[in-house]
Amino acid sequence: MAAERNVLGGELEPCGTDPVTGFYRDGCCSTGPEDLGSHTVCAVVTAEFLRHQRQVGNDLSTPRPEYSFPGLRPGDRWCVVAVRWLQAYHAGFAAPVVLACTHERALEVIPLEALRAHAVDVPADPRSLG
């Protein structure tokens, strides 16, 4: 099986393991036919993004153990649904995006220019930033 690609054309890199993200809970924004929502955007969630998502009916802050979902806090890296990220983008609340960890399928929904405008380079351990 061929390696999955990111929006830059390279091999898809892991998005986050604390908490463990991804539709398949493997730390990557991998996708497949079972992923109807297209959890393909590796976002570094912000308080504003989380608040906006809650307001539009997508509560990402409340833990949902039955779905292995820990609830997110600002600074967490998480594979978000492409349509939800685009919704936040249009409302002015887009979360920063890690392009190397964002699956190329996100481009079916989101223009690359929009992702690039919110791109960040985040180390594997954000705590190293101080």
mmCIF file of C-alpha atoms in Angstrom:
data_model
loop_
_atom_site.group_PDB
_atom_site.id
_atom_site.type_symbol
_atom_site.label_atom_id
_atom_site.label_comp_id
_atom_site.label_asym_id
_atom_site.label_seq_id
_atom_site.Cartn_x
_atom_site.Cartn_y
_atom_site.Cartn_z
ATOM 1 C CA MET A 1 0.000 0.000 0.000
ATOM 2 C CA ALA A 2 1.326 3.447 -0.912
ATOM 3 C CA ALA A 3 2.107 5.942 1.830
ATOM 4 C CA GLU A 4 -0.555 8.570 2.415
ATOM 5 C CA ARG A 5 0.368 12.066 1.241
ATOM 6 C CA ASN A 6 0.056 15.475 2.861
ATOM 7 C CA VAL A 7 -1.183 18.702 1.231
ATOM 8 C CA LEU A 8 2.400 19.564 0.255
ATOM 9 C CA GLY A 9 2.824 16.305 -1.683
ATOM 10 C CA GLY A 10 5.129 14.668 0.869
ATOM 11 C CA GLU A 11 4.546 11.678 3.091
ATOM 12 C CA LEU A 12 1.862 12.323 5.723
ATOM 13 C CA GLU A 13 3.496 12.996 9.097
ATOM 14 C CA PRO A 14 1.960 12.271 12.533
ATOM 15 C CA CYS A 15 -0.280 15.001 13.927
ATOM 16 C CA GLY A 16 -0.418 14.271 17.644
ATOM 17 C CA THR A 17 -0.220 11.639 20.358
ATOM 18 C CA ASP A 18 -1.064 13.662 23.485
ATOM 19 C CA PRO A 19 -3.979 13.285 23.115
ATOM 20 C CA VAL A 20 -3.882 10.558 20.465
ATOM 21 C CA THR A 21 -5.673 11.944 17.434
ATOM 22 C CA GLY A 22 -6.866 10.705 14.079
ATOM 23 C CA PHE A 23 -10.017 8.997 12.871
ATOM 24 C CA TYR A 24 -8.209 5.693 13.496
ATOM 25 C CA ARG A 25 -6.645 6.998 16.770
ATOM 26 C CA ASP A 26 -3.179 6.337 15.393
ATOM 27 C CA GLY A 27 -1.825 9.872 15.795
ATOM 28 C CA CYS A 28 -2.179 10.663 12.067
ATOM 29 C CA CYS A 29 -4.822 12.395 9.971
ATOM 30 C CA SER A 30 -5.118 9.220 7.889
ATOM 31 C CA THR A 31 -8.430 8.670 6.170
ATOM 32 C CA GLY A 32 -10.359 5.951 4.416
ATOM 33 C CA PRO A 33 -13.847 4.976 3.324
ATOM 34 C CA GLU A 34 -15.044 4.668 6.938
ATOM 35 C CA ASP A 35 -14.070 8.292 7.670
ATOM 36 C CA LEU A 36 -17.224 9.932 6.351
ATOM 37 C CA GLY A 37 -16.347 13.257 8.005
ATOM 38 C CA SER A 38 -12.846 13.477 6.480
ATOM 39 C CA HIS A 39 -10.829 14.089 9.688
ATOM 40 C CA THR A 40 -7.910 15.282 7.592
ATOM 41 C CA VAL A 41 -6.806 18.707 8.889
ATOM 42 C CA CYS A 42 -4.081 18.700 11.559
ATOM 43 C CA ALA A 43 -5.086 21.727 13.607
ATOM 44 C CA VAL A 44 -3.503 23.267 16.683
ATOM 45 C CA VAL A 45 -6.731 24.164 18.420
ATOM 46 C CA THR A 46 -7.177 27.584 19.985
ATOM 47 C CA ALA A 47 -9.678 28.774 22.589
ATOM 48 C CA GLU A 48 -11.441 30.786 19.865
ATOM 49 C CA PHE A 49 -11.673 27.783 17.534
ATOM 50 C CA LEU A 50 -13.019 25.556 20.335
ATOM 51 C CA ARG A 51 -15.561 28.209 21.365
ATOM 52 C CA HIS A 52 -16.716 28.655 17.761
ATOM 53 C CA GLN A 53 -17.061 24.918 17.246
ATOM 54 C CA ARG A 54 -19.144 24.608 20.417
ATOM 55 C CA GLN A 55 -21.395 27.452 19.208
ATOM 56 C CA VAL A 56 -22.067 25.660 15.910
ATOM 57 C CA GLY A 57 -22.875 22.369 17.650
ATOM 58 C CA ASN A 58 -19.481 20.645 17.482
ATOM 59 C CA ASP A 59 -18.311 20.485 21.104
ATOM 60 C CA LEU A 60 -14.639 19.493 21.029
ATOM 61 C CA SER A 61 -13.950 20.441 24.659
ATOM 62 C CA THR A 62 -16.133 17.938 26.495
ATOM 63 C CA PRO A 63 -14.633 14.455 26.985
ATOM 64 C CA ARG A 64 -16.553 11.621 25.290
ATOM 65 C CA PRO A 65 -14.929 8.404 26.590
ATOM 66 C CA GLU A 66 -17.348 6.219 24.604
ATOM 67 C CA TYR A 67 -15.626 7.546 21.451
ATOM 68 C CA SER A 68 -12.115 7.544 22.971
ATOM 69 C CA PHE A 69 -12.312 11.351 22.896
ATOM 70 C CA PRO A 70 -10.527 13.132 25.757
ATOM 71 C CA GLY A 71 -11.870 16.642 25.146
ATOM 72 C CA LEU A 72 -9.479 19.241 23.765
ATOM 73 C CA ARG A 73 -7.651 22.190 25.303
ATOM 74 C CA PRO A 74 -5.982 25.092 23.530
ATOM 75 C CA GLY A 75 -2.648 23.970 22.109
ATOM 76 C CA ASP A 76 -3.715 20.373 21.445
ATOM 77 C CA ARG A 77 -3.013 19.053 17.970
ATOM 78 C CA TRP A 78 -6.076 17.317 16.551
ATOM 79 C CA CYS A 79 -7.274 15.952 13.215
ATOM 80 C CA VAL A 80 -10.398 17.987 12.590
ATOM 81 C CA VAL A 81 -13.084 17.507 9.951
ATOM 82 C CA ALA A 82 -12.178 19.494 6.833
ATOM 83 C CA VAL A 83 -15.671 21.016 6.459
ATOM 84 C CA ARG A 84 -15.629 22.128 10.131
ATOM 85 C CA TRP A 85 -12.224 23.798 9.741
ATOM 86 C CA LEU A 86 -13.451 25.565 6.598
ATOM 87 C CA GLN A 87 -16.575 26.685 8.480
ATOM 88 C CA ALA A 88 -14.370 28.220 11.190
ATOM 89 C CA TYR A 89 -12.138 29.781 8.514
ATOM 90 C CA HIS A 90 -15.096 31.551 6.905
ATOM 91 C CA ALA A 91 -16.247 32.773 10.345
ATOM 92 C CA GLY A 92 -12.770 34.154 11.171
ATOM 93 C CA PHE A 93 -11.872 31.494 13.765
ATOM 94 C CA ALA A 94 -9.639 29.085 11.821
ATOM 95 C CA ALA A 95 -7.190 27.130 13.936
ATOM 96 C CA PRO A 96 -3.520 27.038 12.903
ATOM 97 C CA VAL A 97 -2.692 24.085 10.626
ATOM 98 C CA VAL A 98 0.351 21.806 10.432
ATOM 99 C CA LEU A 99 0.624 21.266 6.670
ATOM 100 C CA ALA A 100 2.979 18.269 6.756
ATOM 101 C CA CYS A 101 0.434 16.468 8.953
ATOM 102 C CA THR A 102 -2.679 17.480 6.979
ATOM 103 C CA HIS A 103 -3.922 14.796 4.577
ATOM 104 C CA GLU A 104 -4.127 15.662 0.879
ATOM 105 C CA ARG A 105 -7.853 14.803 0.900
ATOM 106 C CA ALA A 106 -8.428 18.051 2.803
ATOM 107 C CA LEU A 107 -7.799 19.766 -0.534
ATOM 108 C CA GLU A 108 -11.088 18.298 -1.815
ATOM 109 C CA VAL A 109 -12.803 20.772 0.531
ATOM 110 C CA ILE A 110 -10.290 23.499 1.419
ATOM 111 C CA PRO A 111 -8.164 25.570 -0.967
ATOM 112 C CA LEU A 112 -4.435 25.162 -0.321
ATOM 113 C CA GLU A 113 -4.120 28.954 -0.055
ATOM 114 C CA ALA A 114 -6.477 28.972 2.955
ATOM 115 C CA LEU A 115 -4.451 26.253 4.685
ATOM 116 C CA ARG A 116 -1.167 28.027 3.899
ATOM 117 C CA ALA A 117 -2.534 31.276 5.348
ATOM 118 C CA HIS A 118 -2.932 29.498 8.707
ATOM 119 C CA ALA A 119 0.141 27.262 8.544
ATOM 120 C CA VAL A 120 2.360 26.847 11.589
ATOM 121 C CA ASP A 121 5.486 24.831 12.164
ATOM 122 C CA VAL A 122 4.989 23.016 15.448
ATOM 123 C CA PRO A 123 7.635 20.811 17.053
ATOM 124 C CA ALA A 124 6.654 17.253 18.033
ATOM 125 C CA ASP A 125 6.727 18.367 21.686
ATOM 126 C CA PRO A 126 5.182 21.864 21.921
ATOM 127 C CA ARG A 127 6.303 22.049 25.587
ATOM 128 C CA SER A 128 9.816 22.613 24.243
ATOM 129 C CA LEU A 129 8.698 26.127 23.265
ATOM 130 C CA GLY A 130 8.896 27.141 26.907
#
